CSV table of C-alpha atoms in Angstrom, one decimal:
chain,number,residue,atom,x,y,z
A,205,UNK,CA,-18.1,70.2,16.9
A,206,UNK,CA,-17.0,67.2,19.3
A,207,UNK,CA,-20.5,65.4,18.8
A,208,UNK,CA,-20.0,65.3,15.7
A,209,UNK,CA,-16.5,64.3,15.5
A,210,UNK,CA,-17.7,61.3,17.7
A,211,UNK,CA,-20.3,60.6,15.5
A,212,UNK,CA,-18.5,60.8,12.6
A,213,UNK,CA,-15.7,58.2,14.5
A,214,UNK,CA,-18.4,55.8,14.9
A,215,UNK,CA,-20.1,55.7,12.3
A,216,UNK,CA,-16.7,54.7,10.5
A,217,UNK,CA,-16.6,52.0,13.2
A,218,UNK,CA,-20.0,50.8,12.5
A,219,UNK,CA,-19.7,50.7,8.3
A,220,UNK,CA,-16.1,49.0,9.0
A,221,UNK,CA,-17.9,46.0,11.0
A,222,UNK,CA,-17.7,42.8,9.4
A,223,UNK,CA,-21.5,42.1,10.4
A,224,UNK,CA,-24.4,43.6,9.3
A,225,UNK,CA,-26.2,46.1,11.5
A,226,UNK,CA,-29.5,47.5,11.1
A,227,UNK,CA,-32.1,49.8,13.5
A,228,UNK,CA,-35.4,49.4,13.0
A,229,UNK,CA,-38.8,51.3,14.8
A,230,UNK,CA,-40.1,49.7,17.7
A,231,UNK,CA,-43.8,50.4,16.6
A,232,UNK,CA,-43.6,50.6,12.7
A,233,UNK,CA,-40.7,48.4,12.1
A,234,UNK,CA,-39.1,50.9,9.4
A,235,UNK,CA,-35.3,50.7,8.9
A,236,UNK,CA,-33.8,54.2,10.8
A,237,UNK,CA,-30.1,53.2,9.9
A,238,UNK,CA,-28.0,50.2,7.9
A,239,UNK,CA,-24.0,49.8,7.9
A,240,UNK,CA,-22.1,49.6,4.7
A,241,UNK,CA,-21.8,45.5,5.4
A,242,UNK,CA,-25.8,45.2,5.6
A,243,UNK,CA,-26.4,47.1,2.2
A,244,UNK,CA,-23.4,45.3,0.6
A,245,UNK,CA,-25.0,42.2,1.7
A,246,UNK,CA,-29.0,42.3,1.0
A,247,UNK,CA,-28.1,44.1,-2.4
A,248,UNK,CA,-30.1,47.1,-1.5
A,249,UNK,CA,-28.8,50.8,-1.4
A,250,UNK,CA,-29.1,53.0,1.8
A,251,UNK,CA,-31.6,54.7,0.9
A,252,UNK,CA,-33.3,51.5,-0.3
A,253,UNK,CA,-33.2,50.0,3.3
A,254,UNK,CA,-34.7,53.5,4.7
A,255,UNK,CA,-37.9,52.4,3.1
A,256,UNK,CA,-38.1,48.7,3.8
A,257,UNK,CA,-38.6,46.9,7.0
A,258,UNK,CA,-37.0,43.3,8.2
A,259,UNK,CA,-39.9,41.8,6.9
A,260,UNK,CA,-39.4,42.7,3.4
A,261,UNK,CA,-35.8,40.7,3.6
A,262,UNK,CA,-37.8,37.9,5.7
A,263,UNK,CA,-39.5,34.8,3.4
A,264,UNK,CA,-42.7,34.2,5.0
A,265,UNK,CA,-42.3,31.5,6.6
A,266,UNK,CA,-39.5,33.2,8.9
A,267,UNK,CA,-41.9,36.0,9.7
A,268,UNK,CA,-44.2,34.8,12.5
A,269,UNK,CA,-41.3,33.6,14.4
A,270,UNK,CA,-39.4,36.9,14.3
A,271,UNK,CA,-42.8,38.9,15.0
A,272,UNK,CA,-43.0,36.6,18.2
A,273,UNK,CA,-39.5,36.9,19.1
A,274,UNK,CA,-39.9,40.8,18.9
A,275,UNK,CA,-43.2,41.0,21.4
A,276,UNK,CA,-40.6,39.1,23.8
A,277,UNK,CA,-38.4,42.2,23.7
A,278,UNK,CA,-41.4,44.6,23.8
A,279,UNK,CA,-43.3,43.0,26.8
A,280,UNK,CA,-39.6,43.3,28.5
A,281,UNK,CA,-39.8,39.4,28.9
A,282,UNK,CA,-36.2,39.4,27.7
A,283,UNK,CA,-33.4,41.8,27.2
A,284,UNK,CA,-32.0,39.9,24.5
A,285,UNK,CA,-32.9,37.5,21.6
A,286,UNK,CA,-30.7,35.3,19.1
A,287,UNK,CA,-31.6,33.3,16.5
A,288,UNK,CA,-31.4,32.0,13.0
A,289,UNK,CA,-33.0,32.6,10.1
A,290,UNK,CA,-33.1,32.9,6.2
A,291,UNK,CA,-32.4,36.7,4.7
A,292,UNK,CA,-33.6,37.3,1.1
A,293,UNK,CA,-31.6,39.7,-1.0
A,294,UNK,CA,-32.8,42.4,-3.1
A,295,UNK,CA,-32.2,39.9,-6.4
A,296,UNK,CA,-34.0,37.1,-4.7
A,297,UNK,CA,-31.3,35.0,-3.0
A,298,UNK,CA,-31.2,33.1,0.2
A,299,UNK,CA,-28.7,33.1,2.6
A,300,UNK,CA,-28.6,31.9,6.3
A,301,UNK,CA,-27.8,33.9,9.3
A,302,UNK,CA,-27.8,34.6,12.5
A,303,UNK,CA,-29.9,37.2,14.4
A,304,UNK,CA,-29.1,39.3,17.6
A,305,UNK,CA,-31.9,41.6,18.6
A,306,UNK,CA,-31.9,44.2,21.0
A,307,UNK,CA,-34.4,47.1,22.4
A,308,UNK,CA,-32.9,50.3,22.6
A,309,UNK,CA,-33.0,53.8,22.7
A,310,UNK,CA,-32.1,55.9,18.8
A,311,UNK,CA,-32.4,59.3,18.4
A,312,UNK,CA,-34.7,59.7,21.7
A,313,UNK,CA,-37.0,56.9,20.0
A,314,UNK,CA,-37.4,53.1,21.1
A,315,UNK,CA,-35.7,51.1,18.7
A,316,UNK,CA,-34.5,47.8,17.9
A,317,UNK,CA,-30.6,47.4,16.6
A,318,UNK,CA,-30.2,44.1,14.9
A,319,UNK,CA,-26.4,42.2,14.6
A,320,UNK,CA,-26.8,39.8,11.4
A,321,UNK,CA,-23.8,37.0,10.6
A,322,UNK,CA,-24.0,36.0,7.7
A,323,UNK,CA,-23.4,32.3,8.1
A,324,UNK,CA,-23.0,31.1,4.3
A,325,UNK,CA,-19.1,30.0,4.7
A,326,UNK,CA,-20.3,28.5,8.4
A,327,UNK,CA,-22.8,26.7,6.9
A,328,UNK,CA,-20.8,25.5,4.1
A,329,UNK,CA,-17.6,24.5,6.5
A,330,UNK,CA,-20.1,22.4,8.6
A,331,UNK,CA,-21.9,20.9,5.6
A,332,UNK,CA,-18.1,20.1,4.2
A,333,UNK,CA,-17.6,18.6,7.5
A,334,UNK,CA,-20.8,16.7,8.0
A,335,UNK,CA,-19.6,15.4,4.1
A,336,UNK,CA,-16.1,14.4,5.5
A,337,UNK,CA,-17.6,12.7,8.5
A,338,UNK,CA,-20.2,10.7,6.4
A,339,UNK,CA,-16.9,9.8,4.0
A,340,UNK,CA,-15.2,8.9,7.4
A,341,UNK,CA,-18.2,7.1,8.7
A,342,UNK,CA,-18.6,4.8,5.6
A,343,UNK,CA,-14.4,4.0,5.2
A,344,UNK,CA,-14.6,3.1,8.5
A,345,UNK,CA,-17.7,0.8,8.1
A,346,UNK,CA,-16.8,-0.8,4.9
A,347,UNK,CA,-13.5,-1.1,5.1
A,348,UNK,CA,-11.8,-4.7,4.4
A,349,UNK,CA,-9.2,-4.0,7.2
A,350,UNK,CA,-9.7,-4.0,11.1
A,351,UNK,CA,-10.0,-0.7,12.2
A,352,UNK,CA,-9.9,-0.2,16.4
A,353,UNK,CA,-9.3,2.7,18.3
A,354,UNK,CA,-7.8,2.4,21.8
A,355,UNK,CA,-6.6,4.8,24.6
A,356,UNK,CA,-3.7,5.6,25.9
A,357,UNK,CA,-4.0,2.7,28.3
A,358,UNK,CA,-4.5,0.6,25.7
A,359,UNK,CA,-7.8,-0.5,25.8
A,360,UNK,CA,-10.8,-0.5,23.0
A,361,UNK,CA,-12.8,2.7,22.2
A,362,UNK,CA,-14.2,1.9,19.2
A,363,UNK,CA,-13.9,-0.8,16.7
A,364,UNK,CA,-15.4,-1.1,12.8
A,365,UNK,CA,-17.5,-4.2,11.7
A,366,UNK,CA,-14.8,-5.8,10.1
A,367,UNK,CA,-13.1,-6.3,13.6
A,368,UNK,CA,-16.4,-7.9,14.8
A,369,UNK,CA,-16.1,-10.5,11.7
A,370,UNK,CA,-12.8,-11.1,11.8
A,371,UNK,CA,-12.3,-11.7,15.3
A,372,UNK,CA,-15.4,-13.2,16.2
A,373,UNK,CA,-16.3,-10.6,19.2
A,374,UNK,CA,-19.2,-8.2,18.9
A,375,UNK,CA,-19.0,-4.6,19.6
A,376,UNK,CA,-20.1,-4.8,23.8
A,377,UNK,CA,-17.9,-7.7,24.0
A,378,UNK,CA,-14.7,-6.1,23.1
A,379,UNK,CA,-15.3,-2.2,23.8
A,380,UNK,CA,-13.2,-1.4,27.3
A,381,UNK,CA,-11.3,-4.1,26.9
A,382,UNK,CA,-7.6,-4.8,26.6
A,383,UNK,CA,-5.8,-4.6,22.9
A,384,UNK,CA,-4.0,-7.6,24.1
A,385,UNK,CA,-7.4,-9.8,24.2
A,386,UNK,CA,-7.0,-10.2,20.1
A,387,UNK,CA,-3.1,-11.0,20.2
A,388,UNK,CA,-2.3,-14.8,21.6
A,389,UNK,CA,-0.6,-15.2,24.9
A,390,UNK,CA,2.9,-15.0,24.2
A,391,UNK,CA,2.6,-11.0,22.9
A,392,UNK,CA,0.5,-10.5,26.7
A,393,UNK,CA,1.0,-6.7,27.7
A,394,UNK,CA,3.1,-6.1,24.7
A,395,UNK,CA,1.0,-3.2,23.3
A,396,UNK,CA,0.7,-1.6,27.0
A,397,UNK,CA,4.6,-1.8,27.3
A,398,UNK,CA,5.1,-0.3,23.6
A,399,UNK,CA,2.3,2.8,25.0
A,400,UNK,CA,3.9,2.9,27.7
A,401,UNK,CA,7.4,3.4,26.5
A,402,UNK,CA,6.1,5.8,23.8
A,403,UNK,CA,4.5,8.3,26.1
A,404,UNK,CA,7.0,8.1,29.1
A,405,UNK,CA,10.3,8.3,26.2
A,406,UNK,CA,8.8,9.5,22.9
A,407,UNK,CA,10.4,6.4,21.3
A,408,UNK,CA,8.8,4.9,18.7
A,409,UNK,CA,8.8,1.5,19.0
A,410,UNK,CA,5.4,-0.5,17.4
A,411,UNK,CA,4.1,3.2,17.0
A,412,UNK,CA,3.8,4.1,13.1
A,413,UNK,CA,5.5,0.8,11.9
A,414,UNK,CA,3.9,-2.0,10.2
A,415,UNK,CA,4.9,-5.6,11.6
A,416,UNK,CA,3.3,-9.2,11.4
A,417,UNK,CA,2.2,-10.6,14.4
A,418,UNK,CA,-0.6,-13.5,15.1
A,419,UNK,CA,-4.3,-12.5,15.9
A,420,UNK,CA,-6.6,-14.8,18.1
A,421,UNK,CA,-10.0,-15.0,17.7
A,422,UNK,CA,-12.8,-15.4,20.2
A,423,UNK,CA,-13.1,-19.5,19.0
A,424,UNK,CA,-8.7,-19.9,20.5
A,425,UNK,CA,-7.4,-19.8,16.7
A,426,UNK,CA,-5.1,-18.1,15.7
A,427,UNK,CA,-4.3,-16.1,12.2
A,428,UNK,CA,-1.1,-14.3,10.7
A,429,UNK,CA,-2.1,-10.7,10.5
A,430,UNK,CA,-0.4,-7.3,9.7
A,431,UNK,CA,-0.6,-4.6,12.5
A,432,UNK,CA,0.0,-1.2,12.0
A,433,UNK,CA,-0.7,1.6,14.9
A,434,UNK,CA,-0.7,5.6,14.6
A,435,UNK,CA,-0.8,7.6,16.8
A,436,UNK,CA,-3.5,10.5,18.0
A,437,UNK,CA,-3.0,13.9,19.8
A,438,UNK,CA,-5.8,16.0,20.9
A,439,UNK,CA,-6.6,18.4,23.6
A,440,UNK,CA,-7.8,15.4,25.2
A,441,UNK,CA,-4.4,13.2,25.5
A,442,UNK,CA,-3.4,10.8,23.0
A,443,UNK,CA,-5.0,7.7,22.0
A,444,UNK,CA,-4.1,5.8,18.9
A,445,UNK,CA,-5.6,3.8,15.9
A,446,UNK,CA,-5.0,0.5,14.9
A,447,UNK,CA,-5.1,-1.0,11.7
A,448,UNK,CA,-5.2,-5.2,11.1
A,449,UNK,CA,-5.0,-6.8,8.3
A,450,UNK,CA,-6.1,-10.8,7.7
A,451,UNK,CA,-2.8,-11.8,5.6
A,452,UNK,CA,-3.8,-15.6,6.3
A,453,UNK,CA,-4.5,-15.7,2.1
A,454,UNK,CA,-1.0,-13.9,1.2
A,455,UNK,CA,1.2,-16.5,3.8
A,456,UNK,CA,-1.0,-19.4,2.2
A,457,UNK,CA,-0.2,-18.1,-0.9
A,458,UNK,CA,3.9,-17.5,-0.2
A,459,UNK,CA,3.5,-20.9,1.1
A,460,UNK,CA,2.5,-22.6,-1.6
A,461,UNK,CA,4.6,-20.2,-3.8
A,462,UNK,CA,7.7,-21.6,-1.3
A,463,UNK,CA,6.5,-25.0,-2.4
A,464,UNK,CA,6.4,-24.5,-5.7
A,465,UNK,CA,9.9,-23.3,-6.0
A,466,UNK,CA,11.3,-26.3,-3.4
A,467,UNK,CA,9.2,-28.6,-6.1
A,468,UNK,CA,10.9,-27.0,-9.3
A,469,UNK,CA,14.4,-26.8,-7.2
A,470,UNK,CA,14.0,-30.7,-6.7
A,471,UNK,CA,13.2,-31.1,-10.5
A,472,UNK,CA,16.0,-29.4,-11.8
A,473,UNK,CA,18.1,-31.6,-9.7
A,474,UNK,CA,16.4,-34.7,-10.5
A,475,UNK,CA,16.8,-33.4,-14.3
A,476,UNK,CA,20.2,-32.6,-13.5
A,477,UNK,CA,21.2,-35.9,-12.2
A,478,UNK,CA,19.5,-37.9,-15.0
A,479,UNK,CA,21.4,-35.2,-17.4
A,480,UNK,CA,24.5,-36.6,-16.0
A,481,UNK,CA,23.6,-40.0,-16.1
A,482,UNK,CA,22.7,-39.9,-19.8
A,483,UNK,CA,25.7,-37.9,-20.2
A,484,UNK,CA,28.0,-40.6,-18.6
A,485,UNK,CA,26.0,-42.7,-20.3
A,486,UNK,CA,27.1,-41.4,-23.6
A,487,UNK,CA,30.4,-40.5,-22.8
A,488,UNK,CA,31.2,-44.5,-21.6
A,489,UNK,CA,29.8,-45.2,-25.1
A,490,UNK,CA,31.9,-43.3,-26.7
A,491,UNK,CA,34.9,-44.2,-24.6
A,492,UNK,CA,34.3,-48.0,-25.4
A,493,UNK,CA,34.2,-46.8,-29.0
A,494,UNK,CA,37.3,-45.4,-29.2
A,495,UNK,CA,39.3,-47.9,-27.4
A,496,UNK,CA,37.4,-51.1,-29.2
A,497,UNK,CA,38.4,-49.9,-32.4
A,498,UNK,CA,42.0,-49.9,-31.0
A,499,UNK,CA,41.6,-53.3,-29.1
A,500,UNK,CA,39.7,-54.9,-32.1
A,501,UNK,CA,43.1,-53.6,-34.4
A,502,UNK,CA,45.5,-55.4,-31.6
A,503,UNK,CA,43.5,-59.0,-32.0
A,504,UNK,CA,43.4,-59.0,-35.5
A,505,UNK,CA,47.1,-58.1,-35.9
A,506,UNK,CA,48.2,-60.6,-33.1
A,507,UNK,CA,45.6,-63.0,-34.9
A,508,UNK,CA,47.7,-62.2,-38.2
A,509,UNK,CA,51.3,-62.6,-36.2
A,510,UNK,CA,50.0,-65.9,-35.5
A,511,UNK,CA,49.2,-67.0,-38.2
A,512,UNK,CA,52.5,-65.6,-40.0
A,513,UNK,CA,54.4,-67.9,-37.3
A,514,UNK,CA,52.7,-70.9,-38.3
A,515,UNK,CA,54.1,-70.7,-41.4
A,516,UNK,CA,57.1,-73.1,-42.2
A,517,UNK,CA,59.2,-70.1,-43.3
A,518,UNK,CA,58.2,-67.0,-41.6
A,519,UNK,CA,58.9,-63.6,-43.2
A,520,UNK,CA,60.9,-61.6,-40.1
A,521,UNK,CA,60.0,-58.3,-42.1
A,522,UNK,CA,56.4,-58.7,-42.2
A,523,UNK,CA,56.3,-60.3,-38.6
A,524,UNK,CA,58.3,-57.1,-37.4
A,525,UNK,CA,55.8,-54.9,-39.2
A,526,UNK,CA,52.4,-56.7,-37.7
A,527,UNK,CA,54.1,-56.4,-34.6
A,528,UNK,CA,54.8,-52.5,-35.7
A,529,UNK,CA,50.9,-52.2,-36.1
A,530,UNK,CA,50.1,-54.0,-32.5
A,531,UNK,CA,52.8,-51.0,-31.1
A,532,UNK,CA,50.8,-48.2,-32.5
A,533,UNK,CA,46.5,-49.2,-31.6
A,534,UNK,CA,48.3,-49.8,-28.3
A,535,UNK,CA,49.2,-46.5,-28.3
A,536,UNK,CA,46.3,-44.9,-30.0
A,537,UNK,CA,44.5,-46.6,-26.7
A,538,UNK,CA,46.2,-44.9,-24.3
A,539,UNK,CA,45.9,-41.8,-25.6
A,540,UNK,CA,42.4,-42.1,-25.6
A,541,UNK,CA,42.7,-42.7,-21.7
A,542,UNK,CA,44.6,-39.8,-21.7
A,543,UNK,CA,42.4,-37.8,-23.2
A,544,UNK,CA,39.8,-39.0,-21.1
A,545,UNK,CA,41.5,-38.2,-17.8
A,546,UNK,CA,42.4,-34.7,-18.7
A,547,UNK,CA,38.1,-34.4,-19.7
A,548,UNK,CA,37.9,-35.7,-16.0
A,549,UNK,CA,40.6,-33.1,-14.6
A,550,UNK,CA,38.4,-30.1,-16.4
A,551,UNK,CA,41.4,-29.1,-18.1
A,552,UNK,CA,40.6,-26.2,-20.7
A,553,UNK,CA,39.9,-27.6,-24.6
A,554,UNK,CA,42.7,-27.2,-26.5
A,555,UNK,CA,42.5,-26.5,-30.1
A,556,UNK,CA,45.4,-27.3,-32.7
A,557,UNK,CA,45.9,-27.7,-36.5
A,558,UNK,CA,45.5,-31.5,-37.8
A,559,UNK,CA,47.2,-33.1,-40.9
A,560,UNK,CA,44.4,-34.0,-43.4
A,561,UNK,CA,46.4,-36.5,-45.0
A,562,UNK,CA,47.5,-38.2,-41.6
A,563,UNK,CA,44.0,-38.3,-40.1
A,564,UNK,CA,43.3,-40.7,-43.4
A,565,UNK,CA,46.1,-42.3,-43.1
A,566,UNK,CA,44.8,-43.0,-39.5
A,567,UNK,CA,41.3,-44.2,-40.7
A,568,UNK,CA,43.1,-46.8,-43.2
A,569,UNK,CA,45.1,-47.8,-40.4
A,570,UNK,CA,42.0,-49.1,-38.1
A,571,UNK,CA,40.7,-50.3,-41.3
A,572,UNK,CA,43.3,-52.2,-42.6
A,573,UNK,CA,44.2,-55.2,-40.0
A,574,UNK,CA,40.8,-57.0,-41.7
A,575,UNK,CA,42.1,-56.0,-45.4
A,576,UNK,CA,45.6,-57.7,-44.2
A,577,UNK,CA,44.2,-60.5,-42.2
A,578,UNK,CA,42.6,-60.8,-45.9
A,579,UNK,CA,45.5,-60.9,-47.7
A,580,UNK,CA,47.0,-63.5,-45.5
């Protein structure tokens, strides 16, 4: 009652593994036994498997190589065997796996006991990865940007071809070297002190930030570039990855951009200035305008008075009246330099109601000192 308790325990064990297992004859190669996983698996039912033999879930060209791996374990040559192979499933699928073979002893008979992993989701992690690699490999190659890796003492691991063209070096010339070998003098050591201070304080200082900074080439000329360094932790330490960027086009570019503007800031000014000249110009015209008209008035009326004294028996009234007339252009004059100062002061324009009648009145006025000198 114990055996089979035991047995009964263990074969729950064995059906609960996560791998196939299957026992096979030493001499006929018949199945004796399959786990729950293994049936599951190939697609066949126990009883199925009791009839087949692992070279019924074998394709042919897996079958010599498992028939000499076998007479390797039956000559006693090994104990053990592993290896990889293709299963076929009872509806004609493929999948890989790996193979553990041992000779042992079932049910007082020599037989072999086969461990199978199934190795689809390995297989397709490690394809994924091999993908993600190649995607990698070819952003690293073909990117635009510099792309160099260096080590926690800052010198060059590995370096992408666009570091080679950019900088002039090839790949044996700058591997093992210094980071500081493709910055000018003046920036010297800079990177070591900025690793140095990161892995002593944790600080970041040039670590994960962008800043511009001057490249030098392998020719001694130097270039405005754009660096940028992350950091890398492994089991390994930490190293880090730099990426460069050529901005020699974008600081030509803001150059002549900076150009442009101090060009169209000097135009404006010049267009300002000649603004105010015509502007002065037209204003002076306008001025001399307004106060002719007056000063043209005060001639001809002191022209008339003249004239009105000459005469061998002056008329006081109209005398008093001309000289009435000279009184108000010269007043009409200065308010136009009145008016003209207050423009100057930037006083605010102010707006009032004007007689209709007495700004005609007005206009006959400047017009009538010719009309009197007429008369006379």
């Amino acid at each position: 009652m114990e055996n089979d308790n035991r047995a009964s325990v263990f074969d729950k064990i064995v059906d609960d593994l996560l791998n196939e297992l299957y026992v096979f004859e030493k001499k006929t190669l018949r199945f004796l036994y399959a786990n729950k996983r293994a049936c599951e698996n190939a697609g066949y039912t126990f009883s199925e498997l009791l009839r087949l033999t692992p070279l019924d879930i074998l394709p042919e060209n897996n079958i010599s190589k498992f028939e000499s791996l076998l007479l390797l374990l039956k000559n006693g040559e090994k104990e053990k065997v592993e290896f990889e192979a293709i299963h076929r499933r009872e509806d004609g699928s493929l999948y890989p796996v790996e193979v553990h073979i041992q000779l042992t002893e079932y049910q007082s008979n020599d037989a072999f006991v086969a461990v199978v992993l199934d190795l689809t989701e390995h297989k397709l992690s490690y394809q994924r990865l091999q993908e993600n690699e190649q995607r990698l490999a070819a952003i690293f190659n073909n990117a635009v940007e510099c792309i160099i890796n260096i080590d926690s003492q800052g010198l060059i691991t590995d370096l992408n071809p666009a570091t080679e063209q950019t900088f002039g070096y090839s790949e044996k010339e700058i591997i093992g070297k210094n980071i500081s070998m493709l910055m000018p003098a003046p920036p010297d050591g800079e990177h070591d002190d900025d690793l140095s201070h990161y892995l002593s304080t944790g600080r970041k200082t040039m670590i994960d930030r962008g800043r511009e900074v001057f490249g030098l080439r392998k020719d001694g000329s130097t270039f405005p570039i754009e660096l940028s360094v992350g950091k890398i932790t492994t089991d390994k330490g930490h190293s880090f990855t730099g990426i460069i960027r050529d901005i020699s086009e974008r600081k030509q570019a803001e150059e002549e951009l900076r150009q442009h503007e101090e060009e169209k800031r000097q135009n404006q000014e010049r267009f300002d200035r000649l603004s105010r000249v015509s502007a002065v110009g037209e204003l002076a015209a306008n001025i001399a305008h307004e106060i002719n008209q007056p000063l043209a008035a005060i001639g001809t009326y002191a022209e008339i008075a003249n004239r009105t004294l000459n005469n061998e028996q002056p008329d006081i009234l109209d005398l008093q009246s001309i000289l009435n007339k000279i009184n108000e252009q010269t007043q009409r004059a200065s308010k136009v330099i009145h008016r003209l100062r207050s423009l100057i002061n930037k006083h605010e324009v102010q707006r009032e109601p004007v007689d209709i009648n007495e700004l005609i009145r007005n206009i006959i006025n400047i017009s009538s000192p010719k009309s009197y000198s007429r008369k006379i």
